[in-house]
Amino acid sequence: MPCHFYNIKGIGRVHIRAGKRSKLPPPCVTCRDMSEYLCDFEVTKGVTCDVPLCKDHAHQVGPDRHYCPTHLAAMNAVPIKG
C-alpha cells in the first residue's frame, strides 16, 4: 500500500495510507504540505516543470498558470524587451 507524509498546518506531520487504487497527490517540493498545483513553467518546447506545489508556494502568473519559487525568480530576473 502506498503511503505519503504531509506537513499539514495546525496539525503537523501526518502519515496517510492509500489503497492500491487511490492516488494521492505528491507533497509540495518546498514544504511537504499537500500539493494542489503543478509548476507550469515551460522548460523546453511543450514540456513544463510540473513540480508539485501547495497553495502557499504556487505563484499565480496568469489564469490557471502557476510557477514554483525557482522559476518565478528566473522569470523576474529576465529583462523585458521594449
CSV table of N, CA, C and O in Angstrom, one decimal:
chain,number,residue,atom,x,y,z
A,1,MET,N,0.8,-1.2,0.0
A,1,MET,CA,0.0,0.0,0.0
A,1,MET,C,0.9,1.2,0.0
A,1,MET,O,1.8,1.4,0.8
A,2,PRO,N,0.6,2.2,-0.9
A,2,PRO,CA,1.4,3.4,-0.9
A,2,PRO,C,1.1,4.3,0.3
A,2,PRO,O,0.0,4.3,0.8
A,3,CYS,N,2.1,4.9,0.8
A,3,CYS,CA,1.9,5.8,1.9
A,3,CYS,C,2.6,7.2,1.6
A,3,CYS,O,3.6,7.2,0.9
A,4,HIS,N,2.1,8.2,2.2
A,4,HIS,CA,2.6,9.6,1.9
A,4,HIS,C,2.7,10.3,3.3
A,4,HIS,O,1.9,10.1,4.2
A,5,PHE,N,3.7,11.2,3.4
A,5,PHE,CA,3.9,12.0,4.5
A,5,PHE,C,3.6,13.5,4.1
A,5,PHE,O,4.1,13.9,3.1
A,6,TYR,N,2.8,14.2,4.9
A,6,TYR,CA,2.5,15.6,4.6
A,6,TYR,C,2.6,16.4,5.8
A,6,TYR,O,2.4,15.9,6.9
A,7,ASN,N,3.0,17.6,5.7
A,7,ASN,CA,3.0,18.6,6.8
A,7,ASN,C,1.8,19.4,6.6
A,7,ASN,O,1.6,20.1,5.7
A,8,ILE,N,0.8,19.3,7.6
A,8,ILE,CA,-0.4,20.0,7.5
A,8,ILE,C,-0.4,21.1,8.5
A,8,ILE,O,-0.2,20.8,9.7
A,9,LYS,N,-0.7,22.3,8.1
A,9,LYS,CA,-0.7,23.4,9.0
A,9,LYS,C,-1.7,23.2,10.2
A,9,LYS,O,-2.8,22.9,10.0
A,10,GLY,N,-1.2,23.5,11.4
A,10,GLY,CA,-2.0,23.4,12.6
A,10,GLY,C,-2.1,22.0,13.1
A,10,GLY,O,-2.5,21.8,14.3
A,11,ILE,N,-1.6,21.0,12.4
A,11,ILE,CA,-1.6,19.6,12.8
A,11,ILE,C,-0.2,19.1,13.0
A,11,ILE,O,0.2,18.5,13.9
A,12,GLY,N,0.6,19.3,11.9
A,12,GLY,CA,2.0,18.8,11.9
A,12,GLY,C,2.1,17.7,10.9
A,12,GLY,O,1.4,17.6,9.9
A,13,ARG,N,3.1,16.9,11.1
A,13,ARG,CA,3.4,15.8,10.1
A,13,ARG,C,2.4,14.7,10.2
A,13,ARG,O,2.1,14.2,11.3
A,14,VAL,N,1.8,14.3,9.1
A,14,VAL,CA,0.7,13.3,9.0
A,14,VAL,C,1.1,12.2,8.0
A,14,VAL,O,1.6,12.5,7.0
A,15,HIS,N,0.9,11.0,8.4
A,15,HIS,CA,1.1,9.8,7.6
A,15,HIS,C,-0.2,9.4,7.0
A,15,HIS,O,-1.1,9.1,7.8
A,16,ILE,N,-0.3,9.3,5.7
A,16,ILE,CA,-1.6,8.9,5.1
A,16,ILE,C,-1.3,7.6,4.2
A,16,ILE,O,-0.4,7.6,3.4
A,17,ARG,N,-2.1,6.6,4.5
A,17,ARG,CA,-2.0,5.4,3.7
A,17,ARG,C,-3.1,5.4,2.7
A,17,ARG,O,-4.2,5.7,3.0
A,18,ALA,N,-2.8,5.0,1.5
A,18,ALA,CA,-3.8,4.9,0.4
A,18,ALA,C,-4.0,3.5,0.0
A,18,ALA,O,-3.0,2.7,0.0
A,19,GLY,N,-5.1,3.2,-0.5
A,19,GLY,CA,-5.4,1.9,-1.1
A,19,GLY,C,-4.7,1.7,-2.4
A,19,GLY,O,-4.1,2.7,-2.9
A,20,LYS,N,-4.7,0.6,-2.9
A,20,LYS,CA,-4.0,0.3,-4.2
A,20,LYS,C,-4.5,1.1,-5.3
A,20,LYS,O,-3.8,1.5,-6.2
A,21,ARG,N,-5.8,1.4,-5.3
A,21,ARG,CA,-6.4,2.1,-6.5
A,21,ARG,C,-6.5,3.6,-6.3
A,21,ARG,O,-6.7,4.4,-7.2
A,22,SER,N,-6.3,4.1,-5.0
A,22,SER,CA,-6.4,5.5,-4.8
A,22,SER,C,-5.1,6.2,-5.0
A,22,SER,O,-4.0,5.6,-4.8
A,23,LYS,N,-5.1,7.4,-5.6
A,23,LYS,CA,-3.9,8.1,-5.9
A,23,LYS,C,-3.9,9.4,-5.2
A,23,LYS,O,-4.6,10.3,-5.6
A,24,LEU,N,-3.0,9.6,-4.2
A,24,LEU,CA,-2.9,10.9,-3.5
A,24,LEU,C,-2.0,11.8,-4.3
A,24,LEU,O,-1.0,11.3,-5.0
A,25,PRO,N,-2.2,13.1,-4.2
A,25,PRO,CA,-1.2,14.0,-4.8
A,25,PRO,C,0.1,13.9,-4.1
A,25,PRO,O,0.2,13.7,-2.9
A,26,PRO,N,1.2,14.2,-4.9
A,26,PRO,CA,2.5,14.2,-4.3
A,26,PRO,C,2.7,15.4,-3.4
A,26,PRO,O,2.0,16.4,-3.6
A,27,PRO,N,3.5,15.4,-2.4
A,27,PRO,CA,3.7,16.5,-1.5
A,27,PRO,C,4.4,17.7,-2.2
A,27,PRO,O,5.2,17.5,-3.1
A,28,CYS,N,4.2,18.9,-1.7
A,28,CYS,CA,4.9,20.1,-2.2
A,28,CYS,C,6.4,19.9,-2.1
A,28,CYS,O,6.9,19.4,-1.0
A,29,VAL,N,7.1,20.3,-3.1
A,29,VAL,CA,8.6,20.1,-3.1
A,29,VAL,C,9.3,21.0,-2.1
A,29,VAL,O,10.4,20.7,-1.6
A,30,THR,N,8.6,22.1,-1.7
A,30,THR,CA,9.2,23.1,-0.8
A,30,THR,C,9.0,22.8,0.7
A,30,THR,O,9.9,22.8,1.5
A,31,CYS,N,7.7,22.4,1.0
A,31,CYS,CA,7.4,22.3,2.4
A,31,CYS,C,6.8,20.9,2.8
A,31,CYS,O,6.5,20.7,4.0
A,32,ARG,N,6.6,20.0,1.8
A,32,ARG,CA,6.0,18.7,2.0
A,32,ARG,C,4.5,18.8,2.4
A,32,ARG,O,3.9,17.8,2.9
A,33,ASP,N,3.8,19.9,2.3
A,33,ASP,CA,2.4,20.1,2.5
A,33,ASP,C,1.7,19.4,1.3
A,33,ASP,O,2.3,19.2,0.3
A,34,MET,N,0.4,19.2,1.4
A,34,MET,CA,-0.3,18.6,0.3
A,34,MET,C,-0.4,19.5,-0.9
A,34,MET,O,-0.7,20.7,-0.7
A,35,SER,N,0.0,19.0,-2.0
A,35,SER,CA,0.0,19.9,-3.2
A,35,SER,C,-1.3,20.0,-3.9
A,35,SER,O,-2.2,19.1,-3.8
A,36,GLU,N,-1.5,21.2,-4.5
A,36,GLU,CA,-2.7,21.5,-5.2
A,36,GLU,C,-2.4,21.9,-6.6
A,36,GLU,O,-3.3,22.0,-7.5
A,37,TYR,N,-1.2,22.2,-6.9
A,37,TYR,CA,-0.8,22.8,-8.2
A,37,TYR,C,0.5,22.1,-8.7
A,37,TYR,O,1.2,21.5,-8.0
A,38,LEU,N,0.7,22.3,-10.0
A,38,LEU,CA,2.0,21.9,-10.7
A,38,LEU,C,2.6,23.1,-11.3
A,38,LEU,O,1.9,24.0,-11.8
A,39,CYS,N,3.9,23.2,-11.3
A,39,CYS,CA,4.6,24.4,-11.9
A,39,CYS,C,4.4,24.3,-13.4
A,39,CYS,O,4.6,23.3,-14.1
A,40,ASP,N,3.9,25.4,-14.0
A,40,ASP,CA,3.6,25.5,-15.5
A,40,ASP,C,4.7,26.2,-16.3
A,40,ASP,O,4.5,26.5,-17.4
A,41,PHE,N,5.9,26.4,-15.7
A,41,PHE,CA,7.0,27.0,-16.4
A,41,PHE,C,7.4,26.1,-17.5
A,41,PHE,O,7.7,24.9,-17.3
A,42,GLU,N,7.5,26.6,-18.7
A,42,GLU,CA,7.9,25.8,-19.9
A,42,GLU,C,9.4,25.6,-19.9
A,42,GLU,O,10.2,26.6,-20.2
A,43,VAL,N,9.9,24.4,-19.6
A,43,VAL,CA,11.3,24.1,-19.6
A,43,VAL,C,11.9,24.0,-21.0
A,43,VAL,O,12.9,24.5,-21.3
A,44,THR,N,11.2,23.2,-21.8
A,44,THR,CA,11.5,23.1,-23.3
A,44,THR,C,10.2,23.2,-24.0
A,44,THR,O,9.2,23.1,-23.4
A,45,LYS,N,10.3,23.2,-25.3
A,45,LYS,CA,9.1,23.4,-26.1
A,45,LYS,C,8.1,22.3,-25.8
A,45,LYS,O,8.3,21.1,-26.0
A,46,GLY,N,6.9,22.7,-25.2
A,46,GLY,CA,5.8,21.7,-24.9
A,46,GLY,C,6.0,20.9,-23.6
A,46,GLY,O,5.2,20.1,-23.3
A,47,VAL,N,7.1,21.2,-22.9
A,47,VAL,CA,7.3,20.4,-21.6
A,47,VAL,C,7.4,21.4,-20.5
A,47,VAL,O,8.2,22.3,-20.5
A,48,THR,N,6.6,21.2,-19.5
A,48,THR,CA,6.6,22.1,-18.3
A,48,THR,C,7.3,21.4,-17.1
A,48,THR,O,7.5,20.2,-17.1
A,49,CYS,N,7.7,22.2,-16.1
A,49,CYS,CA,8.4,21.8,-15.0
A,49,CYS,C,7.7,20.7,-14.2
A,49,CYS,O,8.2,19.7,-13.8
A,50,ASP,N,6.4,21.0,-13.9
A,50,ASP,CA,5.5,20.0,-13.2
A,50,ASP,C,5.9,19.6,-11.8
A,50,ASP,O,5.5,18.5,-11.4
A,51,VAL,N,6.7,20.4,-11.1
A,51,VAL,CA,6.9,20.1,-9.7
A,51,VAL,C,5.6,20.4,-8.9
A,51,VAL,O,5.0,21.3,-9.1
A,52,PRO,N,5.3,19.5,-7.9
A,52,PRO,CA,4.1,19.7,-7.1
A,52,PRO,C,4.3,20.9,-6.1
A,52,PRO,O,5.3,21.0,-5.5
A,53,LEU,N,3.2,21.7,-6.0
A,53,LEU,CA,3.3,22.9,-5.1
A,53,LEU,C,2.0,23.0,-4.3
A,53,LEU,O,0.9,22.7,-4.8
A,54,CYS,N,2.2,23.4,-3.1
A,54,CYS,CA,1.0,23.7,-2.2
A,54,CYS,C,0.5,25.1,-2.6
A,54,CYS,O,1.1,25.9,-3.4
A,55,LYS,N,-0.6,25.6,-2.0
A,55,LYS,CA,-1.2,26.9,-2.4
A,55,LYS,C,-0.3,28.0,-1.9
A,55,LYS,O,-0.3,29.1,-2.5
A,56,ASP,N,0.6,27.8,-0.9
A,56,ASP,CA,1.4,28.9,-0.4
A,56,ASP,C,2.7,29.0,-1.3
A,56,ASP,O,3.2,30.1,-1.3
A,57,HIS,N,3.1,28.0,-2.0
A,57,HIS,CA,4.3,28.1,-2.8
A,57,HIS,C,4.1,28.1,-4.3
A,57,HIS,O,5.0,28.3,-5.0
A,58,ALA,N,2.8,28.1,-4.7
A,58,ALA,CA,2.5,28.2,-6.1
A,58,ALA,C,2.2,29.7,-6.3
A,58,ALA,O,1.3,30.3,-5.7
A,59,HIS,N,2.9,30.3,-7.2
A,59,HIS,CA,2.7,31.7,-7.5
A,59,HIS,C,2.0,31.9,-8.8
A,59,HIS,O,2.4,31.4,-9.9
A,60,GLN,N,0.8,32.4,-8.7
A,60,GLN,CA,-0.1,32.6,-9.9
A,60,GLN,C,0.5,33.7,-10.8
A,60,GLN,O,0.7,34.8,-10.4
A,61,VAL,N,0.7,33.4,-12.1
A,61,VAL,CA,1.3,34.3,-13.1
A,61,VAL,C,0.3,34.6,-14.2
A,61,VAL,O,0.6,35.3,-15.1
A,62,GLY,N,-0.8,33.9,-14.2
A,62,GLY,CA,-1.8,34.0,-15.2
A,62,GLY,C,-3.0,33.2,-14.8
A,62,GLY,O,-3.0,32.5,-13.8
A,63,PRO,N,-4.1,33.2,-15.7
A,63,PRO,CA,-5.2,32.3,-15.4
A,63,PRO,C,-4.8,30.9,-15.5
A,63,PRO,O,-4.3,30.4,-16.5
A,64,ASP,N,-5.0,30.2,-14.4
A,64,ASP,CA,-4.7,28.7,-14.3
A,64,ASP,C,-3.2,28.5,-14.7
A,64,ASP,O,-2.9,27.5,-15.3
A,65,ARG,N,-2.3,29.4,-14.3
A,65,ARG,CA,-0.9,29.2,-14.6
A,65,ARG,C,-0.1,29.6,-13.3
A,65,ARG,O,-0.2,30.7,-12.8
A,66,HIS,N,0.7,28.6,-12.8
A,66,HIS,CA,1.4,28.8,-11.6
A,66,HIS,C,2.9,28.4,-11.8
A,66,HIS,O,3.2,27.5,-12.5
A,67,TYR,N,3.8,29.2,-11.1
A,67,TYR,CA,5.2,28.9,-11.1
A,67,TYR,C,5.7,28.6,-9.8
A,67,TYR,O,5.2,29.1,-8.7
A,68,CYS,N,6.7,27.7,-9.7
A,68,CYS,CA,7.4,27.4,-8.4
A,68,CYS,C,8.3,28.6,-8.1
A,68,CYS,O,8.6,29.5,-8.9
A,69,PRO,N,8.7,28.7,-6.8
A,69,PRO,CA,9.6,29.9,-6.5
A,69,PRO,C,10.8,30.0,-7.3
A,69,PRO,O,11.3,31.1,-7.6
A,70,THR,N,11.5,28.9,-7.7
A,70,THR,CA,12.7,28.9,-8.5
A,70,THR,C,12.4,29.5,-9.9
A,70,THR,O,13.1,30.4,-10.4
A,71,HIS,N,11.3,29.1,-10.6
A,71,HIS,CA,11.0,29.6,-11.9
A,71,HIS,C,10.4,31.0,-11.9
A,71,HIS,O,10.6,31.8,-12.8
A,72,LEU,N,9.8,31.4,-10.8
A,72,LEU,CA,9.3,32.7,-10.6
A,72,LEU,C,10.5,33.7,-10.5
A,72,LEU,O,10.5,34.7,-11.2
A,73,ALA,N,11.5,33.3,-9.8
A,73,ALA,CA,12.7,34.2,-9.7
A,73,ALA,C,13.4,34.3,-11.0
A,73,ALA,O,13.9,35.3,-11.4
A,74,ALA,N,13.5,33.1,-11.7
A,74,ALA,CA,14.1,33.2,-13.1
A,74,ALA,C,13.3,34.0,-14.0
A,74,ALA,O,13.9,34.8,-14.8
A,75,MET,N,12.0,34.0,-14.0
A,75,MET,CA,11.2,34.8,-14.9
A,75,MET,C,11.4,36.3,-14.5
A,75,MET,O,11.5,37.2,-15.4
A,76,ASN,N,11.5,36.6,-13.2
A,76,ASN,CA,11.6,38.0,-12.8
A,76,ASN,C,13.0,38.6,-13.1
A,76,ASN,O,13.2,39.8,-13.2
A,77,ALA,N,14.0,37.7,-13.3
A,77,ALA,CA,15.4,38.1,-13.5
A,77,ALA,C,15.6,38.5,-15.0
A,77,ALA,O,16.6,39.2,-15.3
A,78,VAL,N,14.8,38.0,-15.9
A,78,VAL,CA,14.9,38.3,-17.3
A,78,VAL,C,14.4,39.7,-17.6
A,78,VAL,O,13.2,40.0,-17.3
A,79,PRO,N,15.2,40.6,-18.2
A,79,PRO,CA,14.7,41.9,-18.5
A,79,PRO,C,13.6,41.9,-19.7
A,79,PRO,O,13.8,41.0,-20.6
A,80,ILE,N,12.6,42.7,-19.6
A,80,ILE,CA,11.6,42.8,-20.6
A,80,ILE,C,12.1,43.7,-21.8
A,80,ILE,O,12.5,44.8,-21.5
A,81,LYS,N,12.0,43.2,-23.0
A,81,LYS,CA,12.4,44.0,-24.1
A,81,LYS,C,11.3,44.9,-24.5
A,81,LYS,O,10.2,44.5,-24.6
A,82,GLY,N,11.6,46.1,-24.8
A,82,GLY,CA,10.6,47.1,-25.1
A,82,GLY,C,10.9,47.9,-26.2
A,82,GLY,O,10.5,48.5,-27.0
